[in-house]
Amino acid sequence: MKKTIKSVRSIATPDAKLAMAHMYVAFAALFIGATCGLLQTLERSGKFTIPGGFNYYQILTVHGVMLGLVLTTFFILGFMLAAQSKTAGSYSKGELRLAWTGFWMMTVGVVVTSYFILINKATVLYTFYAPMMAHPGFYIGLVLVIVGSWLIGFTVFKRHSRWRKENPGKKTPLLSYMAVITLVMWQIATLGVAASVLIQFLPMSLGITETIDVLVSRTLFWYFGHPLVYFWLLPAYMAWYAIIPKIIGGKIFSDTLARLSFVLLLLFSIPVGFHHQLTEPGIDPFWKYIQVILTMLVVIPSLMTAFSLFATFEARGRELGGKGLFGWVKKMPWKDVRFLAPFIGMVLFIPGGAGGIINASNQMNQVVHNTIWVTGHFHLTAATTVILTFFGIAYWLIPSLTGRKLTASLNRWGIIQTIVWTVGMLIMSGAMHWQGLLGGPRRSAYSEYAGNADTMAWGPYQMAQAVGGTILFIGMVIMIVIFIRLAFFAPKGEEEFPVATLSHDAGETPKVFENWKLWIGITLLLILFAYTIPFIDIIQNAPPGSPGFKLY
Amino acid sequence: MNMHKYEKIWLWFGTVTLLVFLTVVGISAFYMGNQPPSCAVTIDPAKAAKEAPFNEPGLKQIGDNEYQLTVLASAFHYDVGEPDGIVEIPKGATVHISATTSDVIHGFELAGTNVNMMLEPGYISTYTNTFKNEGTFTLLCNEYCGTGHQTMAATIKVVD
């Protein structure tokens, strides 16, 4: 007789459906965005023309918006909603309504934005490039995405504060706490880009204003642009701190240090945008340096994180009988993709972080600014560290939300995916780093420039990028197939939602971490310190405004 | 808050290294003058082509082995004052570069050197470089400026 296996979801069904809705959009964006990535690397090899009448910069805009904005934001919000529902308890009807409203606003926003990119009315890349102008629909779509994400942020805040009311005096669940920190940072940071779109770009594209202050728009954008990358990274840290220890059978090293590092990341993630604007002519060098210092302070929570994670690994490896200095390494569950994928992400964050320090230094930035080195850098950090961790989450999160199982065969496919992705990325990102050091520019279609020997020597690097891009495309297809199988076809059952518990000797967590007025207050003070004087300076010494251009 | 002894050592080591690094960067920037271009002189972008020095772009000798190079960028062209887009600079010359744009944002990157600036409408970007090595260097645009972005280029020849 055939035994019927029950399908069990790891969290309340309405919450699981809400989180899954985000995942469908995220993985659709992965498919579109990574396909564009393949076309770009092929075009830059000089041997291929993009079909369908699309130009390189249009495809590049789709790539950036789909992967940098849609995939990340939807995946992160879906993961956070699931993690909070799991650890703090399910959402109320009102909270669910708020989150669904946010989800649909974001989704409509994505569709509107994509439409205007596809008809070539918004080839402005995802960093806007004022005084280049796009169709108002492009900006309206983006506003919908941002406001929708705020509504989901409010849902997470409401649930967290409800938990605190329901459990007076108790320490809040770590994953819920981390989700709140990440979204507080997101809400404060997106104010910059929202202001720039609503006050500058939208009125200009609607013809209400005639000129735009380019430096103000760029300053507001990069006020948002750097916290944006921490918004991608913090959810990966959530998994590293609070989920991976469970997967390897260990415990969280220290709850206090985990919370402390998140607080520090909140403080030092926003007042740092000038390190993206080091080569801009209109900003005082003193304030550039101040923000370089604030940028580098993020090194401290990063070192704390590295220590905690490897301490957890080593402690667990020794518990399992690992001997000698590195014997514990052999005891790690290398054949479990839920561990392998994020682990490779962590390891590649070491060169990724080092590259970041180079980018943010006054002088070294001059060598690599706007070269394809930078592209290589964030394909190592965002597209490897963050994305491999997200894939590592997806392998258990998707089946645990749909009431299915990650089978041994899908686990094996996951390991193949991880290896393919890593190899492809090392080739592509490595070639990008080298070509960037030689001066090869980012965000440029294939060109022989003036035909001089220096630029002609870049051909092999661009060919290597095409090889890497092709391997990555194969990796993406494998991932999409795994996703579809986990969402619709994998055998029904109960997949674990791994949440680690605290080590016995971890000690008490101080209450001060829940003092939100304090942390948000310090965050705002640091922002005011870093931005007030230079911003007044930028406005007072502004040149005549620029009229809009549409050169695409 | 109790921290593991090894963690304290690790964080102290990291923090001290960071302070040393920031000091090196700071000394290089403020004492040795290795600043990113931050000239902060403004100009009306619509009239840039008519105003000095951008009404006469090109290389001018201003002293013993010292030159002024003025470049006006626009989509999708660098006006370096030479019809063939090739500027010849004597080896060892110190060149003060002044550049601006008359329309959108452009890049100003001399591949293989440390000359790398953003040109923003309304601002003049300046940078001083001594050309110690002979060779042919490509000046190219590394800021997206439209469909012809990848065609923006000029040549700097450093000759003996």
mmCIF file of C-alpha atoms in Angstrom, chain A residues 122-364:
data_model
loop_
_atom_site.group_PDB
_atom_site.id
_atom_site.type_symbol
_atom_site.label_atom_id
_atom_site.label_comp_id
_atom_site.label_asym_id
_atom_site.label_seq_id
_atom_site.Cartn_x
_atom_site.Cartn_y
_atom_site.Cartn_z
ATOM 1 C CA ALA A 122 14.497 54.818 -19.943
ATOM 2 C CA THR A 123 18.010 53.806 -20.946
ATOM 3 C CA VAL A 124 19.526 55.683 -18.008
ATOM 4 C CA LEU A 125 20.977 52.648 -16.178
ATOM 5 C CA TYR A 126 19.836 52.076 -12.659
ATOM 6 C CA THR A 127 21.939 54.898 -11.256
ATOM 7 C CA PHE A 128 19.984 57.554 -13.233
ATOM 8 C CA TYR A 129 22.809 59.656 -14.716
ATOM 9 C CA ALA A 130 21.286 63.118 -14.452
ATOM 10 C CA PRO A 131 20.979 65.225 -16.610
ATOM 11 C CA MET A 132 20.050 62.213 -18.747
ATOM 12 C CA MET A 133 16.274 61.995 -18.637
ATOM 13 C CA ALA A 134 13.892 59.050 -18.779
ATOM 14 C CA HIS A 135 10.146 58.826 -19.317
ATOM 15 C CA PRO A 136 8.180 59.814 -16.153
ATOM 16 C CA GLY A 137 6.773 56.260 -16.075
ATOM 17 C CA PHE A 138 10.236 54.893 -15.253
ATOM 18 C CA TYR A 139 10.489 57.100 -12.168
ATOM 19 C CA ILE A 140 6.864 56.486 -11.121
ATOM 20 C CA GLY A 141 7.480 52.729 -11.274
ATOM 21 C CA LEU A 142 10.548 53.084 -9.058
ATOM 22 C CA VAL A 143 8.631 55.199 -6.535
ATOM 23 C CA LEU A 144 6.034 52.410 -6.331
ATOM 24 C CA VAL A 145 8.776 49.856 -5.657
ATOM 25 C CA ILE A 146 10.262 51.978 -2.867
ATOM 26 C CA VAL A 147 6.965 52.855 -1.202
ATOM 27 C CA GLY A 148 5.835 49.213 -1.446
ATOM 28 C CA SER A 149 9.034 48.109 0.288
ATOM 29 C CA TRP A 150 8.327 50.635 3.068
ATOM 30 C CA LEU A 151 4.921 49.037 3.698
ATOM 31 C CA ILE A 152 6.586 45.648 4.111
ATOM 32 C CA GLY A 153 9.113 47.298 6.412
ATOM 33 C CA PHE A 154 6.250 48.632 8.538
ATOM 34 C CA THR A 155 4.784 45.111 8.675
ATOM 35 C CA VAL A 156 8.055 43.787 10.065
ATOM 36 C CA PHE A 157 8.296 46.660 12.592
ATOM 37 C CA LYS A 158 4.707 46.059 13.741
ATOM 38 C CA ARG A 159 5.272 42.341 14.238
ATOM 39 C CA HIS A 160 8.458 42.947 16.192
ATOM 40 C CA SER A 161 6.845 45.466 18.523
ATOM 41 C CA ARG A 162 3.811 43.167 18.969
ATOM 42 C CA TRP A 163 6.178 40.373 20.039
ATOM 43 C CA ARG A 164 7.740 42.679 22.594
ATOM 44 C CA LYS A 165 4.294 43.547 23.997
ATOM 45 C CA GLU A 166 3.348 39.862 24.113
ATOM 46 C CA ASN A 167 6.621 38.912 25.811
ATOM 47 C CA PRO A 168 7.484 41.782 28.163
ATOM 48 C CA GLY A 169 11.066 41.865 29.372
ATOM 49 C CA LYS A 170 12.201 38.981 27.198
ATOM 50 C CA LYS A 171 14.985 39.059 24.630
ATOM 51 C CA THR A 172 13.513 39.374 21.127
ATOM 52 C CA PRO A 173 14.131 36.635 18.532
ATOM 53 C CA LEU A 174 17.480 37.279 16.869
ATOM 54 C CA LEU A 175 16.249 36.945 13.269
ATOM 55 C CA SER A 176 13.358 39.332 13.892
ATOM 56 C CA TYR A 177 15.760 41.816 15.491
ATOM 57 C CA MET A 178 18.128 41.613 12.532
ATOM 58 C CA ALA A 179 15.260 42.073 10.073
ATOM 59 C CA VAL A 180 14.206 45.234 11.902
ATOM 60 C CA ILE A 181 17.763 46.667 11.836
ATOM 61 C CA THR A 182 18.081 45.949 8.114
ATOM 62 C CA LEU A 183 14.763 47.554 7.293
ATOM 63 C CA VAL A 184 15.361 50.588 9.541
ATOM 64 C CA MET A 185 18.528 51.156 7.536
ATOM 65 C CA TRP A 186 16.574 50.642 4.290
ATOM 66 C CA GLN A 187 13.828 53.130 5.264
ATOM 67 C CA ILE A 188 16.333 55.826 6.257
ATOM 68 C CA ALA A 189 18.492 55.276 3.168
ATOM 69 C CA THR A 190 15.691 55.158 0.597
ATOM 70 C CA LEU A 191 14.546 58.616 1.755
ATOM 71 C CA GLY A 192 17.482 59.981 -0.260
ATOM 72 C CA VAL A 193 16.593 58.365 -3.547
ATOM 73 C CA ALA A 194 12.884 59.028 -2.979
ATOM 74 C CA ALA A 195 13.635 62.727 -2.449
ATOM 75 C CA SER A 196 15.783 62.847 -5.556
ATOM 76 C CA VAL A 197 13.112 61.162 -7.702
ATOM 77 C CA LEU A 198 10.152 63.139 -6.338
ATOM 78 C CA ILE A 199 11.782 66.574 -6.074
ATOM 79 C CA GLN A 200 14.209 66.451 -9.010
ATOM 80 C CA PHE A 201 13.699 63.741 -11.646
ATOM 81 C CA LEU A 202 9.922 63.440 -11.812
ATOM 82 C CA PRO A 203 9.140 67.189 -12.084
ATOM 83 C CA MET A 204 11.899 67.511 -14.678
ATOM 84 C CA SER A 205 10.709 64.593 -16.810
ATOM 85 C CA LEU A 206 7.121 65.875 -16.592
ATOM 86 C CA GLY A 207 8.305 69.268 -17.869
ATOM 87 C CA ILE A 208 7.416 71.136 -14.653
ATOM 88 C CA THR A 209 11.011 72.178 -14.021
ATOM 89 C CA GLU A 210 13.534 73.038 -16.716
ATOM 90 C CA THR A 211 16.850 72.243 -15.126
ATOM 91 C CA ILE A 212 18.319 69.828 -12.604
ATOM 92 C CA ASP A 213 21.153 70.181 -10.101
ATOM 93 C CA VAL A 214 23.307 67.224 -11.109
ATOM 94 C CA LEU A 215 25.530 67.115 -8.028
ATOM 95 C CA VAL A 216 22.576 67.264 -5.629
ATOM 96 C CA SER A 217 20.950 64.376 -7.498
ATOM 97 C CA ARG A 218 24.129 62.313 -7.341
ATOM 98 C CA THR A 219 24.685 63.085 -3.672
ATOM 99 C CA LEU A 220 21.127 62.031 -2.818
ATOM 100 C CA PHE A 221 21.519 58.917 -4.942
ATOM 101 C CA TRP A 222 24.760 57.797 -3.293
ATOM 102 C CA TYR A 223 23.378 58.600 0.146
ATOM 103 C CA PHE A 224 21.119 55.663 -0.789
ATOM 104 C CA GLY A 225 23.513 53.770 -3.052
ATOM 105 C CA HIS A 226 25.951 52.507 -0.455
ATOM 106 C CA PRO A 227 23.422 51.431 2.198
ATOM 107 C CA LEU A 228 21.793 49.623 -0.730
ATOM 108 C CA VAL A 229 24.737 47.227 -0.842
ATOM 109 C CA TYR A 230 24.503 46.653 2.921
ATOM 110 C CA PHE A 231 20.799 45.997 2.405
ATOM 111 C CA TRP A 232 21.903 43.088 0.214
ATOM 112 C CA LEU A 233 24.578 41.956 2.625
ATOM 113 C CA LEU A 234 22.740 42.064 5.976
ATOM 114 C CA PRO A 235 20.236 39.309 5.084
ATOM 115 C CA ALA A 236 23.219 37.142 4.125
ATOM 116 C CA TYR A 237 24.696 37.944 7.558
ATOM 117 C CA MET A 238 21.352 36.918 9.098
ATOM 118 C CA ALA A 239 21.740 33.497 7.544
ATOM 119 C CA TRP A 240 25.411 33.257 8.501
ATOM 120 C CA TYR A 241 24.830 34.210 12.144
ATOM 121 C CA ALA A 242 21.518 32.576 12.928
ATOM 122 C CA ILE A 243 20.903 29.762 10.421
ATOM 123 C CA ILE A 244 24.185 28.208 9.256
ATOM 124 C CA PRO A 245 25.179 27.193 12.839
ATOM 125 C CA LYS A 246 22.028 25.044 12.956
ATOM 126 C CA ILE A 247 22.773 23.481 9.560
ATOM 127 C CA ILE A 248 26.199 22.337 10.751
ATOM 128 C CA GLY A 249 24.689 21.161 14.051
ATOM 129 C CA GLY A 250 26.336 23.869 16.149
ATOM 130 C CA LYS A 251 25.163 26.834 18.187
ATOM 131 C CA ILE A 252 25.259 30.620 17.837
ATOM 132 C CA PHE A 253 28.607 31.777 19.201
ATOM 133 C CA SER A 254 27.270 34.956 20.844
ATOM 134 C CA ASP A 255 23.900 36.686 20.635
ATOM 135 C CA THR A 256 25.391 39.922 21.965
ATOM 136 C CA LEU A 257 28.088 40.106 19.298
ATOM 137 C CA ALA A 258 25.591 39.333 16.557
ATOM 138 C CA ARG A 259 23.346 42.189 17.666
ATOM 139 C CA LEU A 260 26.286 44.514 18.236
ATOM 140 C CA SER A 261 27.623 43.945 14.739
ATOM 141 C CA PHE A 262 24.179 44.668 13.248
ATOM 142 C CA VAL A 263 23.908 47.884 15.253
ATOM 143 C CA LEU A 264 27.372 48.964 14.059
ATOM 144 C CA LEU A 265 26.418 48.154 10.471
ATOM 145 C CA LEU A 266 23.329 50.349 10.867
ATOM 146 C CA LEU A 267 25.418 53.236 12.202
ATOM 147 C CA PHE A 268 28.186 53.071 9.602
ATOM 148 C CA SER A 269 26.234 52.171 6.490
ATOM 149 C CA ILE A 270 24.648 55.496 5.601
ATOM 150 C CA PRO A 271 26.986 58.474 6.205
ATOM 151 C CA VAL A 272 29.462 57.142 3.640
ATOM 152 C CA GLY A 273 28.129 57.936 0.148
ATOM 153 C CA PHE A 274 30.986 60.277 -0.817
ATOM 154 C CA HIS A 275 33.335 57.358 -1.328
ATOM 155 C CA HIS A 276 31.331 56.718 -4.510
ATOM 156 C CA GLN A 277 31.894 60.357 -5.493
ATOM 157 C CA LEU A 278 35.604 60.719 -4.806
ATOM 158 C CA THR A 279 36.434 61.848 -8.345
ATOM 159 C CA GLU A 280 33.557 64.340 -8.546
ATOM 160 C CA PRO A 281 34.749 67.919 -8.869
ATOM 161 C CA GLY A 282 32.191 69.686 -6.660
ATOM 162 C CA ILE A 283 32.786 68.116 -3.227
ATOM 163 C CA ASP A 284 35.286 69.368 -0.674
ATOM 164 C CA PRO A 285 38.224 66.946 -0.145
ATOM 165 C CA PHE A 286 38.005 67.264 3.639
ATOM 166 C CA TRP A 287 34.452 65.877 3.689
ATOM 167 C CA LYS A 288 35.397 63.200 1.223
ATOM 168 C CA TYR A 289 38.041 62.040 3.694
ATOM 169 C CA ILE A 290 35.630 62.185 6.674
ATOM 170 C CA GLN A 291 33.266 59.864 4.828
ATOM 171 C CA VAL A 292 36.157 57.599 3.824
ATOM 172 C CA ILE A 293 36.900 57.183 7.560
ATOM 173 C CA LEU A 294 33.250 56.436 8.341
ATOM 174 C CA THR A 295 33.213 53.948 5.458
ATOM 175 C CA MET A 296 36.220 52.091 6.790
ATOM 176 C CA LEU A 297 34.728 51.751 10.278
ATOM 177 C CA VAL A 298 32.566 49.019 8.817
ATOM 178 C CA VAL A 299 35.728 46.925 8.909
ATOM 179 C CA ILE A 300 35.163 46.401 12.659
ATOM 180 C CA PRO A 301 31.741 44.660 12.511
ATOM 181 C CA SER A 302 33.012 42.743 9.471
ATOM 182 C CA LEU A 303 35.975 41.392 11.444
ATOM 183 C CA MET A 304 33.607 40.525 14.305
ATOM 184 C CA THR A 305 31.419 38.600 11.908
ATOM 185 C CA ALA A 306 34.333 36.700 10.403
ATOM 186 C CA PHE A 307 35.530 35.746 13.886
ATOM 187 C CA SER A 308 32.116 34.580 15.106
ATOM 188 C CA LEU A 309 31.475 32.466 12.044
ATOM 189 C CA PHE A 310 34.787 30.692 11.991
ATOM 190 C CA ALA A 311 34.627 30.221 15.774
ATOM 191 C CA THR A 312 31.268 28.491 15.286
ATOM 192 C CA PHE A 313 32.702 26.264 12.547
ATOM 193 C CA GLU A 314 35.786 25.361 14.538
ATOM 194 C CA ALA A 315 33.856 24.673 17.746
ATOM 195 C CA ARG A 316 31.508 22.342 15.884
ATOM 196 C CA GLY A 317 34.328 20.630 13.985
ATOM 197 C CA ARG A 318 36.193 19.906 17.236
ATOM 198 C CA GLU A 319 32.991 18.649 18.857
ATOM 199 C CA LEU A 320 32.814 16.122 16.023
ATOM 200 C CA GLY A 321 36.381 15.011 16.744
ATOM 201 C CA GLY A 322 38.454 17.234 14.437
ATOM 202 C CA LYS A 323 42.077 17.197 15.661
ATOM 203 C CA GLY A 324 44.988 19.597 15.247
ATOM 204 C CA LEU A 325 44.930 23.166 13.976
ATOM 205 C CA PHE A 326 42.769 22.558 10.912
ATOM 206 C CA GLY A 327 41.355 19.067 11.512
ATOM 207 C CA TRP A 328 37.914 20.584 12.126
ATOM 208 C CA VAL A 329 37.727 21.717 8.491
ATOM 209 C CA LYS A 330 37.258 18.089 7.390
ATOM 210 C CA LYS A 331 34.270 17.719 9.710
ATOM 211 C CA MET A 332 32.192 20.367 7.957
ATOM 212 C CA PRO A 333 29.170 19.126 5.980
ATOM 213 C CA TRP A 334 30.666 19.802 2.545
ATOM 214 C CA LYS A 335 28.087 17.647 0.784
ATOM 215 C CA ASP A 336 25.178 19.687 2.171
ATOM 216 C CA VAL A 337 24.445 22.469 -0.317
ATOM 217 C CA ARG A 338 22.714 24.483 2.413
ATOM 218 C CA PHE A 339 26.200 24.859 3.914
ATOM 219 C CA LEU A 340 28.449 24.719 0.855
ATOM 220 C CA ALA A 341 26.875 27.560 -1.135
ATOM 221 C CA PRO A 342 26.940 30.174 1.666
ATOM 222 C CA PHE A 343 30.382 28.984 2.770
ATOM 223 C CA ILE A 344 31.899 29.696 -0.642
ATOM 224 C CA GLY A 345 30.132 33.042 -0.459
ATOM 225 C CA MET A 346 31.856 33.776 2.862
ATOM 226 C CA VAL A 347 35.292 32.800 1.593
ATOM 227 C CA LEU A 348 34.982 34.991 -1.495
ATOM 228 C CA PHE A 349 33.942 37.885 0.706
ATOM 229 C CA ILE A 350 37.562 38.086 1.870
ATOM 230 C CA PRO A 351 38.959 39.249 -1.534
ATOM 231 C CA GLY A 352 35.651 41.055 -2.130
ATOM 232 C CA GLY A 353 36.009 43.088 1.060
ATOM 233 C CA ALA A 354 39.666 43.817 0.353
ATOM 234 C CA GLY A 355 38.685 45.155 -3.072
ATOM 235 C CA GLY A 356 36.090 47.336 -1.361
ATOM 236 C CA ILE A 357 38.766 48.900 0.842
ATOM 237 C CA ILE A 358 40.737 49.748 -2.307
ATOM 238 C CA ASN A 359 37.690 51.321 -3.957
ATOM 239 C CA ALA A 360 36.898 53.500 -0.963
ATOM 240 C CA SER A 361 40.430 54.881 -0.437
ATOM 241 C CA ASN A 362 41.083 58.424 -1.643
ATOM 242 C CA GLN A 363 44.084 57.616 -3.807
ATOM 243 C CA MET A 364 43.610 54.020 -4.930
#
